[in-house]
PDB file of C-alpha atoms in Angstrom:
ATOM      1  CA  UNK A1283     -11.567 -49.284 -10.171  1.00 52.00           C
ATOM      2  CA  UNK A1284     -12.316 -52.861  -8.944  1.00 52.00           C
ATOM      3  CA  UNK A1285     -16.060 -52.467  -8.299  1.00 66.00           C
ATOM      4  CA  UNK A1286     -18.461 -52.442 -10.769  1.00 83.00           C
ATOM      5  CA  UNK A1287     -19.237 -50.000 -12.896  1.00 89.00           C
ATOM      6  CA  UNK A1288     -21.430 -48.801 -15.789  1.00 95.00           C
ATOM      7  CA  UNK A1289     -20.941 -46.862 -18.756  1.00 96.00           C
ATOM      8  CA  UNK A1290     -24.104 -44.947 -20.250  1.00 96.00           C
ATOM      9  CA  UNK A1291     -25.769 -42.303 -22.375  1.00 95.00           C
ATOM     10  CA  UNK A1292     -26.743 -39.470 -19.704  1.00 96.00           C
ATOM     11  CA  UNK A1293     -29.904 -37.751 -19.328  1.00 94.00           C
ATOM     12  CA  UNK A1294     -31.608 -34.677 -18.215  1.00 95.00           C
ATOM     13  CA  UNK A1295     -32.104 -37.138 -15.113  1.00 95.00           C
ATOM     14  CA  UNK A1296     -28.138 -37.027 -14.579  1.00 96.00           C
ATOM     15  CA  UNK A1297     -27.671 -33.461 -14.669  1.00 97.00           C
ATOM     16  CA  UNK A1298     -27.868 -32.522 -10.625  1.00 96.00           C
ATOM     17  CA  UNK A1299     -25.026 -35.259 -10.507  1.00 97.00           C
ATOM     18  CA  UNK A1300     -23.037 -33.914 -13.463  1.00 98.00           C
ATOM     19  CA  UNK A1301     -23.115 -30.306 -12.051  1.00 97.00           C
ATOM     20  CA  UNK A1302     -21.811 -31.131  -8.795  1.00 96.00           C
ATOM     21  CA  UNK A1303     -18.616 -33.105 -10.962  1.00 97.00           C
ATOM     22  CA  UNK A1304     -18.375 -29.530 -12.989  1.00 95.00           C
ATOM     23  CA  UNK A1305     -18.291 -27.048 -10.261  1.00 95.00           C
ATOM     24  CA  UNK A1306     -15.532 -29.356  -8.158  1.00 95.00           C
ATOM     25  CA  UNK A1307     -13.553 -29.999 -10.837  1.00 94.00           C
ATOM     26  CA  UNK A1308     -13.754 -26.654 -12.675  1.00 90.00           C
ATOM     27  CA  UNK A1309     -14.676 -24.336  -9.450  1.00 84.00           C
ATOM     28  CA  UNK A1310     -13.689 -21.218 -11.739  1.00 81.00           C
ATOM     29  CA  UNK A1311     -14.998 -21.810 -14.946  1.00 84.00           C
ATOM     30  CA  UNK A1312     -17.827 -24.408 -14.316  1.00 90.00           C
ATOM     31  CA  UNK A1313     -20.618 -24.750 -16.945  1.00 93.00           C
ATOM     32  CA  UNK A1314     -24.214 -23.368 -15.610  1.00 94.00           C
ATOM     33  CA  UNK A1315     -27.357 -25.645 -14.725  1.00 95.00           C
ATOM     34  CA  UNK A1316     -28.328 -24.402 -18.081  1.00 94.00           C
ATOM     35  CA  UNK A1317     -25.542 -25.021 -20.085  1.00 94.00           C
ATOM     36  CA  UNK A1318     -25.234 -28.647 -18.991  1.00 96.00           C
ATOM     37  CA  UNK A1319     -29.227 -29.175 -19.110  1.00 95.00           C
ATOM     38  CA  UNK A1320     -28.485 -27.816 -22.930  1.00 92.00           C
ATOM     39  CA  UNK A1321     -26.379 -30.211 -23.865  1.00 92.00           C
ATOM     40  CA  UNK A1322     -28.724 -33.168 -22.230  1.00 94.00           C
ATOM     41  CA  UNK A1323     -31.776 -32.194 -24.213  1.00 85.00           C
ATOM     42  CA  UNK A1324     -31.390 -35.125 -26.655  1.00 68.00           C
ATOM     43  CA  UNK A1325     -30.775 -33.365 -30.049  1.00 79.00           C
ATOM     44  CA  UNK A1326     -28.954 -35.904 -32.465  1.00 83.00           C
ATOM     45  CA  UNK A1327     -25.125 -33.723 -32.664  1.00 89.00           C
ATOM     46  CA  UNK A1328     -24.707 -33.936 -28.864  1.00 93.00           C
ATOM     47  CA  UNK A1329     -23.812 -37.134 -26.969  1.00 93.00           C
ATOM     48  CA  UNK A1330     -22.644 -36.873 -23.113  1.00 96.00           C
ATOM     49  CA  UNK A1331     -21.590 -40.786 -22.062  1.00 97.00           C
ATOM     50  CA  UNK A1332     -21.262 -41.249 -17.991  1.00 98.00           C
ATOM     51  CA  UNK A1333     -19.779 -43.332 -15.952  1.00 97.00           C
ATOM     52  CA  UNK A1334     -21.976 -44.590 -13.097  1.00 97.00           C
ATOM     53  CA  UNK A1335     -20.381 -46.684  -9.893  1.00 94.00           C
ATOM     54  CA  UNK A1336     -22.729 -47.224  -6.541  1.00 90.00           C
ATOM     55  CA  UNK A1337     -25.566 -44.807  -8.224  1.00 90.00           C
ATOM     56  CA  UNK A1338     -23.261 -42.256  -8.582  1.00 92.00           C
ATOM     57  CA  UNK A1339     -21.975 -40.250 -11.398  1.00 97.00           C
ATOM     58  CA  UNK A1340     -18.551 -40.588 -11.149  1.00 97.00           C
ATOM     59  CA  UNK A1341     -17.654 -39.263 -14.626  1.00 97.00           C
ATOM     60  CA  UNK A1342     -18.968 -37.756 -17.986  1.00 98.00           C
ATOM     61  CA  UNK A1343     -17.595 -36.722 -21.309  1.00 97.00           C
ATOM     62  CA  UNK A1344     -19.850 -34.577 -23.967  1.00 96.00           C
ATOM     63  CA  UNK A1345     -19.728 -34.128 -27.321  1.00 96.00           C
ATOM     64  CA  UNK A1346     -20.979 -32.796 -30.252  1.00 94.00           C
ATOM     65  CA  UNK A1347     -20.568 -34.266 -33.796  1.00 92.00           C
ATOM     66  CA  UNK A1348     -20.339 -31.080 -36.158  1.00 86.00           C
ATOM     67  CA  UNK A1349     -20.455 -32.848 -40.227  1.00 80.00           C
ATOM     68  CA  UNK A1350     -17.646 -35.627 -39.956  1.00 80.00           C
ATOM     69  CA  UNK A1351     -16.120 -34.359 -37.113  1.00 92.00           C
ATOM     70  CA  UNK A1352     -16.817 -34.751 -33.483  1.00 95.00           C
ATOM     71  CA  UNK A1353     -15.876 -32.028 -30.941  1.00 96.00           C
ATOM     72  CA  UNK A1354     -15.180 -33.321 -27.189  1.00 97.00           C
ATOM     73  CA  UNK A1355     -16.732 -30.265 -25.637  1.00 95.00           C
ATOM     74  CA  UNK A1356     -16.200 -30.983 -22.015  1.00 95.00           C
ATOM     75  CA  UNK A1357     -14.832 -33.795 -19.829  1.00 96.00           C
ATOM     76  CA  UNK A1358     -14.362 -34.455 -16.050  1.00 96.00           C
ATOM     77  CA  UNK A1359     -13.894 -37.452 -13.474  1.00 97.00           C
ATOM     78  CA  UNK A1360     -15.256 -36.737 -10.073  1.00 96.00           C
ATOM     79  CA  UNK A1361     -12.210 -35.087  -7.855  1.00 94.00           C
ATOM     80  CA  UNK A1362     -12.096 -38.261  -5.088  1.00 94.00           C
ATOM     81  CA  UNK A1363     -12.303 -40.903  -8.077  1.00 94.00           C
ATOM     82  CA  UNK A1364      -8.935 -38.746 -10.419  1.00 93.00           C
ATOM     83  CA  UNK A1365      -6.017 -40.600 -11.364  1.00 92.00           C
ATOM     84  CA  UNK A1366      -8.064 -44.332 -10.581  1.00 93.00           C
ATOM     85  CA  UNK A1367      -8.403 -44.928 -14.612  1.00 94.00           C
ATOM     86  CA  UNK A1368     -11.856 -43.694 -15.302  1.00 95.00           C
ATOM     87  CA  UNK A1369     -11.027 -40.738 -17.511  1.00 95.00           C
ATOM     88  CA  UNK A1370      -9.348 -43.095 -19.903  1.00 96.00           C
ATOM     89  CA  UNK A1371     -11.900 -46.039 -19.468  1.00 95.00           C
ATOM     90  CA  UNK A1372     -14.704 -43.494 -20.476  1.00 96.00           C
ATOM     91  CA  UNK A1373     -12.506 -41.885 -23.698  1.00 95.00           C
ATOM     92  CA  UNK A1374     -11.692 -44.740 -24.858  1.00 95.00           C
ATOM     93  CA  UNK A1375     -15.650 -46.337 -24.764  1.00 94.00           C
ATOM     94  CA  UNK A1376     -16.413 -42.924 -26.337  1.00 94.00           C
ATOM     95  CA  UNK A1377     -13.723 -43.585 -29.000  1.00 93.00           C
ATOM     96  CA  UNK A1378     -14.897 -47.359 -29.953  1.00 92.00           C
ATOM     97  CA  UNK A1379     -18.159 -46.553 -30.437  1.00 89.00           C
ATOM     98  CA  UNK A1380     -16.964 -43.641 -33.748  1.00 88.00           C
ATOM     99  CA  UNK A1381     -16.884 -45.683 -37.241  1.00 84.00           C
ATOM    100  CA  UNK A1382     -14.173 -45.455 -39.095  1.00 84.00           C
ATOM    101  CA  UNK A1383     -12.236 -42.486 -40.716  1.00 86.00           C
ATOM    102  CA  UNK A1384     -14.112 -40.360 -37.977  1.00 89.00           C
ATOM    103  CA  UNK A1385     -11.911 -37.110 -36.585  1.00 95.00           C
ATOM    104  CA  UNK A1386     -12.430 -35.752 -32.574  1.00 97.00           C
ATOM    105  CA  UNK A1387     -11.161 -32.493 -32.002  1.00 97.00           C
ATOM    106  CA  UNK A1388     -10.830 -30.940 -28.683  1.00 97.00           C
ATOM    107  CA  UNK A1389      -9.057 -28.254 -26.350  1.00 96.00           C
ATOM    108  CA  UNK A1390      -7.569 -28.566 -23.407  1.00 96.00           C
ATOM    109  CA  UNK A1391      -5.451 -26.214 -20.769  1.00 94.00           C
ATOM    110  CA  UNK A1392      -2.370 -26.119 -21.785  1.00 95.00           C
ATOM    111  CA  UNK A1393      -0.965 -26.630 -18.239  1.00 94.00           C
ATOM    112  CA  UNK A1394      -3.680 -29.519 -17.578  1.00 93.00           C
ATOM    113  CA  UNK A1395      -0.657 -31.976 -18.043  1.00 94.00           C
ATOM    114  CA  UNK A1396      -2.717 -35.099 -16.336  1.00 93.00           C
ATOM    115  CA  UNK A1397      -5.603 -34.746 -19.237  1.00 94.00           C
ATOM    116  CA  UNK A1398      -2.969 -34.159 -21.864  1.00 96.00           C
ATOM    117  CA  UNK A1399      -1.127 -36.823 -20.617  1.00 95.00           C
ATOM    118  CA  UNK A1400      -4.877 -38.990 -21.198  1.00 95.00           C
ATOM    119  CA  UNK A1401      -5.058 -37.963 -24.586  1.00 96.00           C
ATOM    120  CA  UNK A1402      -1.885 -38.183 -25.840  1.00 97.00           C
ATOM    121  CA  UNK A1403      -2.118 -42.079 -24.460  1.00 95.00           C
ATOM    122  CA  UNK A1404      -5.175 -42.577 -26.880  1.00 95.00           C
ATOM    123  CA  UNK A1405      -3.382 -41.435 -29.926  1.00 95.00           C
ATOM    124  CA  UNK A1406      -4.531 -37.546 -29.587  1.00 97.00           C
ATOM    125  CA  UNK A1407      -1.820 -35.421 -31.304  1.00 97.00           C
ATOM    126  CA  UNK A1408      -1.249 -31.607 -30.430  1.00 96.00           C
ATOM    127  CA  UNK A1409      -2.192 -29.508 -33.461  1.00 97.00           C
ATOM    128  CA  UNK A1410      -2.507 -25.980 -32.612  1.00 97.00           C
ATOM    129  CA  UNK A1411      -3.021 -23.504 -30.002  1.00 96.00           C
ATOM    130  CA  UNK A1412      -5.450 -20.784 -29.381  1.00 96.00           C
ATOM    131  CA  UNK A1413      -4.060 -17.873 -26.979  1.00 95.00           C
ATOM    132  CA  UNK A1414      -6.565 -16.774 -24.156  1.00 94.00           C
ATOM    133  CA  UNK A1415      -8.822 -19.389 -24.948  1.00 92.00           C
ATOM    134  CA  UNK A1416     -10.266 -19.839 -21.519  1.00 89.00           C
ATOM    135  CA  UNK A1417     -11.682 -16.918 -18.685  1.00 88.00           C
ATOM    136  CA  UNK A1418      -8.410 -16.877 -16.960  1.00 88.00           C
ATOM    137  CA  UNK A1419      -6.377 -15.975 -19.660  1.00 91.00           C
ATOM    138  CA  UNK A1420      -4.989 -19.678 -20.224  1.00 92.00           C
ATOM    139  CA  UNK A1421      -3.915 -20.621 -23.548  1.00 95.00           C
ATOM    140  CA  UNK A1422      -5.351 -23.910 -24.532  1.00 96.00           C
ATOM    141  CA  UNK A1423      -3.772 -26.732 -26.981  1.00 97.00           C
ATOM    142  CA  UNK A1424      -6.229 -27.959 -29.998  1.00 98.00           C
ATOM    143  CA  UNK A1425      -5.846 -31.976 -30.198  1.00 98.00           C
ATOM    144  CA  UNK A1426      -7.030 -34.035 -32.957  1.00 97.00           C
ATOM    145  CA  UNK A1427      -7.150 -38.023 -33.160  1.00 96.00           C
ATOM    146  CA  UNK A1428      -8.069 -39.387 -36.468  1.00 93.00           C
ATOM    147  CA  UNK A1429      -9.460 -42.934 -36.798  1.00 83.00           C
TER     148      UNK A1429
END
């Protein structure tokens, strides 16, 4: 993670590059063109930061803010960039930019150990569980950090 890098708000423009992150990363349960395009369109709950290295999307995380609570819908580094810091570096600009008092909720695989590991080292806590959450069957953990 040496070279330079930026963090921004995506748009519709990123989606192509967003996709192609989805369906390596989650080549079973990938989010559609249409789903991702969806969550792009600019509405004032949803927010999807990316990271962006050598014009490339490298990583994104989207969310949508739901009252005073904001819901980390979906998250993913690039497969060739995992385990190089830019999961963390793109939570925790996602996490500095909430005021105060502010709650983010999200799930996560229960046997996705390396992202619970990332949350858990940003001060998520594991709250609940909800049983055949995801297409497979998989359980996934609810996690909650409170600011």
């Amino acid at each position: 993670m040496n070279e330079y890098q930026i963090i921004r708000e995506a748009t519709i423009n990123d989606v192509s590059d967003i996709l192609k992150i989805e369906k390596q990363v989650f080549t079973n349960d990938n989010w559609s063109l249409e789903m991702l395009s969806a969550e792009l369109n600019n509405e004032n709950d949803r927010k999807t930061l990316i990271i962006v290295k050598a014009n490339e999307v490298v990583a994104y995380c989207m969310t949508r803010k739901f009252e005073n609570e904001i819901h980390i819908i979906n998250m993913a580094v690039k497969s060739s960039m995992q385990g190089r810091g830019y999961g963390k570096l793109l939570l925790k600009s996602f996490l500095d930019q909430l005021p105060i008092k502010s709650s983010v909720f999200l799930e996560v695989k229960h046997i996705n150990f390396p992202a619970i590991n990332l949350y858990l080292s940003v001060g998520f806590k594991n709250i609940s569980s909800r049983t055949n959450y995801y297409s497979d069957g998989s359980d996934a953990l609810i996690m909650c950090l409170k600011k």
